[in-house]
Structures are given as structure tokens and as C-alpha cells.
Coordinates of C-alpha atoms in Angstrom, one line a residue:
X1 CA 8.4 -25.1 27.1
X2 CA 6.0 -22.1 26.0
X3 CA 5.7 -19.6 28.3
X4 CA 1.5 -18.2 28.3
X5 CA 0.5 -15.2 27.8
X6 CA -0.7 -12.3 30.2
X7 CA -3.2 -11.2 28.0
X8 CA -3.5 -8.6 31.3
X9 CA -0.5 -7.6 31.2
X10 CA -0.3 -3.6 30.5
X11 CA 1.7 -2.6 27.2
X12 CA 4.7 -0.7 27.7
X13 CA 4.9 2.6 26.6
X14 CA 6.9 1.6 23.4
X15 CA 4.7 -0.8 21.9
X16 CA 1.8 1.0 22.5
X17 CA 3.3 3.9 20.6
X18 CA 4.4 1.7 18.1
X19 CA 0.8 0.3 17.5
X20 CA -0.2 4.1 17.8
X21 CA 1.9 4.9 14.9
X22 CA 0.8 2.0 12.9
X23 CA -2.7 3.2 13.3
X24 CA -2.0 6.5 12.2
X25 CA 0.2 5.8 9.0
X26 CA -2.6 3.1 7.7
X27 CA -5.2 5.8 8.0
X28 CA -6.9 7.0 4.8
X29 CA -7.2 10.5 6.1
X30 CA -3.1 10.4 6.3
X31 CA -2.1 13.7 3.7
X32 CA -1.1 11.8 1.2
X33 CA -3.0 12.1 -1.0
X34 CA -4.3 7.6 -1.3
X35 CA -8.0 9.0 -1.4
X36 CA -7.4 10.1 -5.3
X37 CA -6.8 7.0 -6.6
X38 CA -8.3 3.6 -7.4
X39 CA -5.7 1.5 -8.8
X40 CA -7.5 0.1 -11.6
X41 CA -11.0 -0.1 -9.3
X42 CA -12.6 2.8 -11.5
X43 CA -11.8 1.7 -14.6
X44 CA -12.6 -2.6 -13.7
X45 CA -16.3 -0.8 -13.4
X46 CA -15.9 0.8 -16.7
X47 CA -14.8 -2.5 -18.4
X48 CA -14.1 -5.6 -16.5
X49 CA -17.8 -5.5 -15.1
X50 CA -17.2 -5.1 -11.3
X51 CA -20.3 -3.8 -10.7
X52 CA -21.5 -5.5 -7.6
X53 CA -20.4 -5.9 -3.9
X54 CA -19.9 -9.5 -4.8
X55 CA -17.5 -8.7 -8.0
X56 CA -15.7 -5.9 -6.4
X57 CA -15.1 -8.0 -3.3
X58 CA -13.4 -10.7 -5.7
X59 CA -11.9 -8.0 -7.8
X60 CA -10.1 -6.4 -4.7
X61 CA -9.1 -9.5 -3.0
X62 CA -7.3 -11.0 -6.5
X63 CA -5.8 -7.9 -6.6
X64 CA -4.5 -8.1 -3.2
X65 CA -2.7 -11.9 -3.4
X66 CA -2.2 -11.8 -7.2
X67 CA -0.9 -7.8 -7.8
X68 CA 0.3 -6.3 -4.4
X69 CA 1.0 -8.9 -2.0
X70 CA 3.8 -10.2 -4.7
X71 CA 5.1 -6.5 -5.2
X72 CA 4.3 -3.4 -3.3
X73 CA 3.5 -4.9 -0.3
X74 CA 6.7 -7.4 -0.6
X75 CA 8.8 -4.2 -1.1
X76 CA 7.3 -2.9 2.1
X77 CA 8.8 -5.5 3.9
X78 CA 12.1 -5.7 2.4
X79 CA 12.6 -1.9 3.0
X80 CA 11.6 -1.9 6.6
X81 CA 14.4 -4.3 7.1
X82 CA 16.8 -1.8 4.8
X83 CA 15.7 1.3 6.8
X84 CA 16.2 -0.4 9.9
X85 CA 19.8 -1.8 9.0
X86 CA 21.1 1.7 7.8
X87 CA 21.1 0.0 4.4
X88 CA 20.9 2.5 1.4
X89 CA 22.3 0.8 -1.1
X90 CA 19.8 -1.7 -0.7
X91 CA 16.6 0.9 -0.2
X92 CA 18.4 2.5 -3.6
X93 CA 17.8 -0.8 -5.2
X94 CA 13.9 -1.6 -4.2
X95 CA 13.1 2.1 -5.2
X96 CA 14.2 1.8 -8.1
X97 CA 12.4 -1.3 -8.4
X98 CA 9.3 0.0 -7.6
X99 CA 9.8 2.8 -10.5
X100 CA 10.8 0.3 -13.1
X101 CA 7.8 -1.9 -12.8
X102 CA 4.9 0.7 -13.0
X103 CA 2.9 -0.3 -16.1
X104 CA 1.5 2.9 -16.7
X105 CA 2.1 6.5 -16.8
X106 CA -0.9 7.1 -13.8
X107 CA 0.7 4.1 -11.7
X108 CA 3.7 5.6 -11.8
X109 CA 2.3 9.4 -10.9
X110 CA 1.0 7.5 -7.9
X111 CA 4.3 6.4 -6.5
X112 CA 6.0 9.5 -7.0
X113 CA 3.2 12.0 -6.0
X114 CA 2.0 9.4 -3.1
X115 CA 6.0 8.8 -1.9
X116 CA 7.0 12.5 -2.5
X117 CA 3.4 13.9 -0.6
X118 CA 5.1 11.0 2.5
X119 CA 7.9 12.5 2.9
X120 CA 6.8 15.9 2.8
X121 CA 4.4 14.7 5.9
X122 CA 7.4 12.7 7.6
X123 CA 9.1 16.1 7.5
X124 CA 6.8 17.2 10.5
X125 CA 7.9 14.1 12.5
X126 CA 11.9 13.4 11.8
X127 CA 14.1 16.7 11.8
X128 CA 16.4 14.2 9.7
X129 CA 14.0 13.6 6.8
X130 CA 15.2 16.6 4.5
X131 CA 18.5 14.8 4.7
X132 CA 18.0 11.0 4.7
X133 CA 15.4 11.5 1.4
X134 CA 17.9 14.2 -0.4
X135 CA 18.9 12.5 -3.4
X136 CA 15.9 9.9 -3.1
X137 CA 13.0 10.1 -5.1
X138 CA 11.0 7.8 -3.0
X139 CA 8.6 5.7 -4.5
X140 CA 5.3 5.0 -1.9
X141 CA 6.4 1.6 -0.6
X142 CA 9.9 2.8 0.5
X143 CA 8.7 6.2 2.1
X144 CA 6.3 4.4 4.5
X145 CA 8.6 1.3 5.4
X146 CA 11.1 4.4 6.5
X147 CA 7.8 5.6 8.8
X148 CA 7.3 2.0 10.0
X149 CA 10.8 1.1 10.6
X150 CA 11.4 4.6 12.5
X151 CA 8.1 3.6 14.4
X152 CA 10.3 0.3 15.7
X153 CA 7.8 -1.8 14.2
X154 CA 8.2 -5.0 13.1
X155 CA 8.3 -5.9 9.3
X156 CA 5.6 -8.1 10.6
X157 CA 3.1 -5.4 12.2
X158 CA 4.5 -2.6 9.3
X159 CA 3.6 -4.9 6.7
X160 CA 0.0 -5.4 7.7
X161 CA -0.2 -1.8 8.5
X162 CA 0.9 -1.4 4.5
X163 CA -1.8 -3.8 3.5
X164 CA -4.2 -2.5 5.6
X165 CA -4.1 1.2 4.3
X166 CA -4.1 0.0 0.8
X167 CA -6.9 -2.1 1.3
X168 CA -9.2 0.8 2.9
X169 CA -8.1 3.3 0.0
X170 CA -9.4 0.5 -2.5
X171 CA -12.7 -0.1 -0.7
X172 CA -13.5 3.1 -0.2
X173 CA -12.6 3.7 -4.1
X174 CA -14.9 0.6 -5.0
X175 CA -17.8 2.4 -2.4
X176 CA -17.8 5.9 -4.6
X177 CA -16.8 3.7 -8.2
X178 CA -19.5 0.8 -8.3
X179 CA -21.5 2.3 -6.7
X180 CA -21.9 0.7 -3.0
X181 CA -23.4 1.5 0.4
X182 CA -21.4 2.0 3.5
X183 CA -22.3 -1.6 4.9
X184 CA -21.7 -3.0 1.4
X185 CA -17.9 -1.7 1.9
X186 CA -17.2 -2.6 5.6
X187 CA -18.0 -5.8 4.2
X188 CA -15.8 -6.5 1.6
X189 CA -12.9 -4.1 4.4
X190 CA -13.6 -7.2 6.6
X191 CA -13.3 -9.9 4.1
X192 CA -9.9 -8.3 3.1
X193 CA -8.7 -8.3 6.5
X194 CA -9.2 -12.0 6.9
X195 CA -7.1 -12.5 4.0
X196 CA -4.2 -9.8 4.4
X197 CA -2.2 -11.7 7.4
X198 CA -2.1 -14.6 4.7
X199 CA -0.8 -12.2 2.5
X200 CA 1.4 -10.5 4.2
X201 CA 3.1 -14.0 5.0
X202 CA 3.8 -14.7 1.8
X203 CA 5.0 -11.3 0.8
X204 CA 7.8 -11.4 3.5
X205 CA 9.0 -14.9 2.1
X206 CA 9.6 -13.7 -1.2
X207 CA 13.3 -12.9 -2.7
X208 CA 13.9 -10.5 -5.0
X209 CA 13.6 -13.0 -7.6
X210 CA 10.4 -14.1 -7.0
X211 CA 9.1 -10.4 -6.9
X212 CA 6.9 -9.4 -9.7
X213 CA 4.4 -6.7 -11.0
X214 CA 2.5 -8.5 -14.0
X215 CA -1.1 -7.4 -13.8
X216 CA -1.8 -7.1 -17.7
X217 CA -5.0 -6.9 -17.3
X218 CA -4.6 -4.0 -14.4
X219 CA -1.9 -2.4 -17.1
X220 CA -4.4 -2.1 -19.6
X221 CA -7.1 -1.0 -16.9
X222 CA -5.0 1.5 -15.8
X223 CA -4.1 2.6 -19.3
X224 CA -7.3 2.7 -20.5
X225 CA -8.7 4.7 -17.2
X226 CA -6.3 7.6 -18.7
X227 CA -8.4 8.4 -21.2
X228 CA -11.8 7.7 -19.8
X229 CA -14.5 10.0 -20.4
X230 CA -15.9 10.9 -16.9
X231 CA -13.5 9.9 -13.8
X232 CA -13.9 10.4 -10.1
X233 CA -9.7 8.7 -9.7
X234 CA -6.3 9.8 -10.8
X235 CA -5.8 5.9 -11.5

């Protein structure tokens, strides 16, 4: 028999800090520096003709089922379970991962830079973070499943929160790239939202088999962005 729910009932102080938390590490405005890039977005304008709210909405939501949801965001998962279980040897094995399946030389500066500028920032919040990330050159993905997981999320709720803050760096890339107005973006935000739980599902089911990171046409996107003429992104 299932038991309703009190949808009166008063959150205890845990899970309200926990969705606190969540809030705070999917905000663009965290310092780590998500703001600078556009993972492809900038360069999709230059060449791949996303130059519409429509085409950037269908651009952004292939990206997230087809590119993210079956890497990054699948890592993400996987590595809040890791934290959470002590498990380095296996948090040593999605970093490196994560590393190993950058297809170009700015994807892979936004990994380091984005994990490395996380953990500096985590360093105002766990007195242990010096130590845990010592000999760990975090990638992005594994430095904020360590902030979920110590946040006692669930992979679940740390997942979407993942998704989430990826999907509001891209929008607000594709607002400043395209160009679009500020209705234009919360638009396409919303439509992504709809879709990310979906995503998010999927991303938890997969084994590390069934991970992958071919984009080629993001690869050459992103390699091509390196040497564009005039650019507002580092990718």
C-alpha cells in the first residue's frame, strides 16, 4: 500500500539544506569560472547556422541527450556514488575518463580550469579538501559530484542539479552568441528543464560501457572556435 504524501509537511533541517546546497552549486554566478565558455554554442553560430531562438533551442537540447547526458552528466552520477562510498580508486578511474575523452585542446582547458577553479571554492566549505584532492587533478564532473555527495544529495537530485547548471551556462552563452533577448533564453532554459529529468534518467542507467563522448561535429566546432577570428567564449 502507498503511503500519501503531506505535501504540508515542514522539511527537516537536512533536506532543506541539502536543496539549499543544490541551488547554490547549479548557480551560474558560482566562481567557477562556467560563464567563459560555450561549449561549441559560439562557434555552431559561426558555422552550423544556429542563429535563431528556434535553432539554438534544438541545438542545445541535442546537445544535452546526444553529448552530455551520455557523458559528463553520466559521470556526475557515477561519481556521487564513488564520493559517497569512500571509493577512490573508482573516482581515479571516471577522472581520468573525463580527461581521455576531451576532443579538443579548449574542452579539455575547461575541465581542468573549471574542476581546478571547484576545488579551489570547495576549499572555503570542507577543511578536508586540500587533502582529499592532493594528488587529483579533478576534472569538472568529479569535483562537483564531491560538492553534491558531501551535500547528502541524492545522485538523483545531484544529477539534475549538474544538468541544470550546465544547461543555464549554455543558454546564457546562446543569449550573448546568437544573439537573443532575455525572454527568448528563459524560453529555450524552460524547454531544457522539461527535458533534463528525462535525461538525467538515462544518464544514471548507463555502465561504463555504454558511456561515450562522440560529438564530431561538436569536436570540429570546438576545434575550429580555437582559431576564430572574433570570440566572446574560451570554448
Amino acid at each position: 500500500m502507498t503511503m500519501a504524501t503531506d505535501i504540508t509537511a515542514t522539511p527537516t533541517d537536512v533536506s532543506a539544506q541539502s536543496l539549499l546546497q543544490l541551488i547554490w552549486l547549479a548557480s551560474p554566478a558560482l566562481p567557477v569560472g562556467g560563464f567563459s565558455y560555450s561549449e561549441g554554442v559560439e562557434a555552431a553560430v559561426e558555422w552550423a547556422g544556429v542563429d535563431s531562438e528556434a535553432r539554438a533551442a534544438e541545438w542545445l537540447s541535442d546537445q544535452l541527450h546526444l553529448s552530455f547526458a551520455r557523458g559528463d552528466l553520466a559521470v556526475c552520477a557515477q561519481a556521487i556514488m564513488a564520493w559517497q562510498a569512500g571509493d577512490m580508486p573508482r573516482i581515479r578511474q571516471l577522472n581520468r575518463w573525463v580527461m581521455a575523452t576531451r576532443e579538443s585542446a579548449e574542452f579539455l582547458l575547461q575541465t581542468e580550469q573549471m574542476g581546478r577553479s571547484f576545488v579551489e571554492w570547495l576549499k572555503l566549505h570542507h577543511a578536508d579538501t586540500a587533502e582529499v584532492f592532493a594528488d587529483l587533478g579533478a576534472s569538472y564532473p568529479v569535483a562537483f559530484a564531491f560538492a553534491a555527495g558531501r551535500a547528502g544529495a541524492t545522485v538523483h537530485d545531484g544529477s539534475l542539479a549538474f544538468a541544470f547548471g550546465w544547461a543555464e551556462n549554455m543558454v546564457g552563452a546562446a543569449v550573448k552568441a546568437v544573439p537573443l533577448g532575455q525572454s527568448a533564453g528563459q524560453r529555450i532554459l524552460g524547454r531544457l528543464a522539461q527535458e533534463i529529468p528525462d535525461a538525467v534518467t538515462r544518464a544514471m542507467a548507463l555502465g561504463d560501457d555504454e558511456r561515450q563522448a562522440f560529438a564530431p561535429l561538436l569536436a570540429v566546432l570546438s576545434a575550429r572556435h580555437e582559431t576564430q577570428y572574433s570570440r566572446l567564449f574560451r570554448s
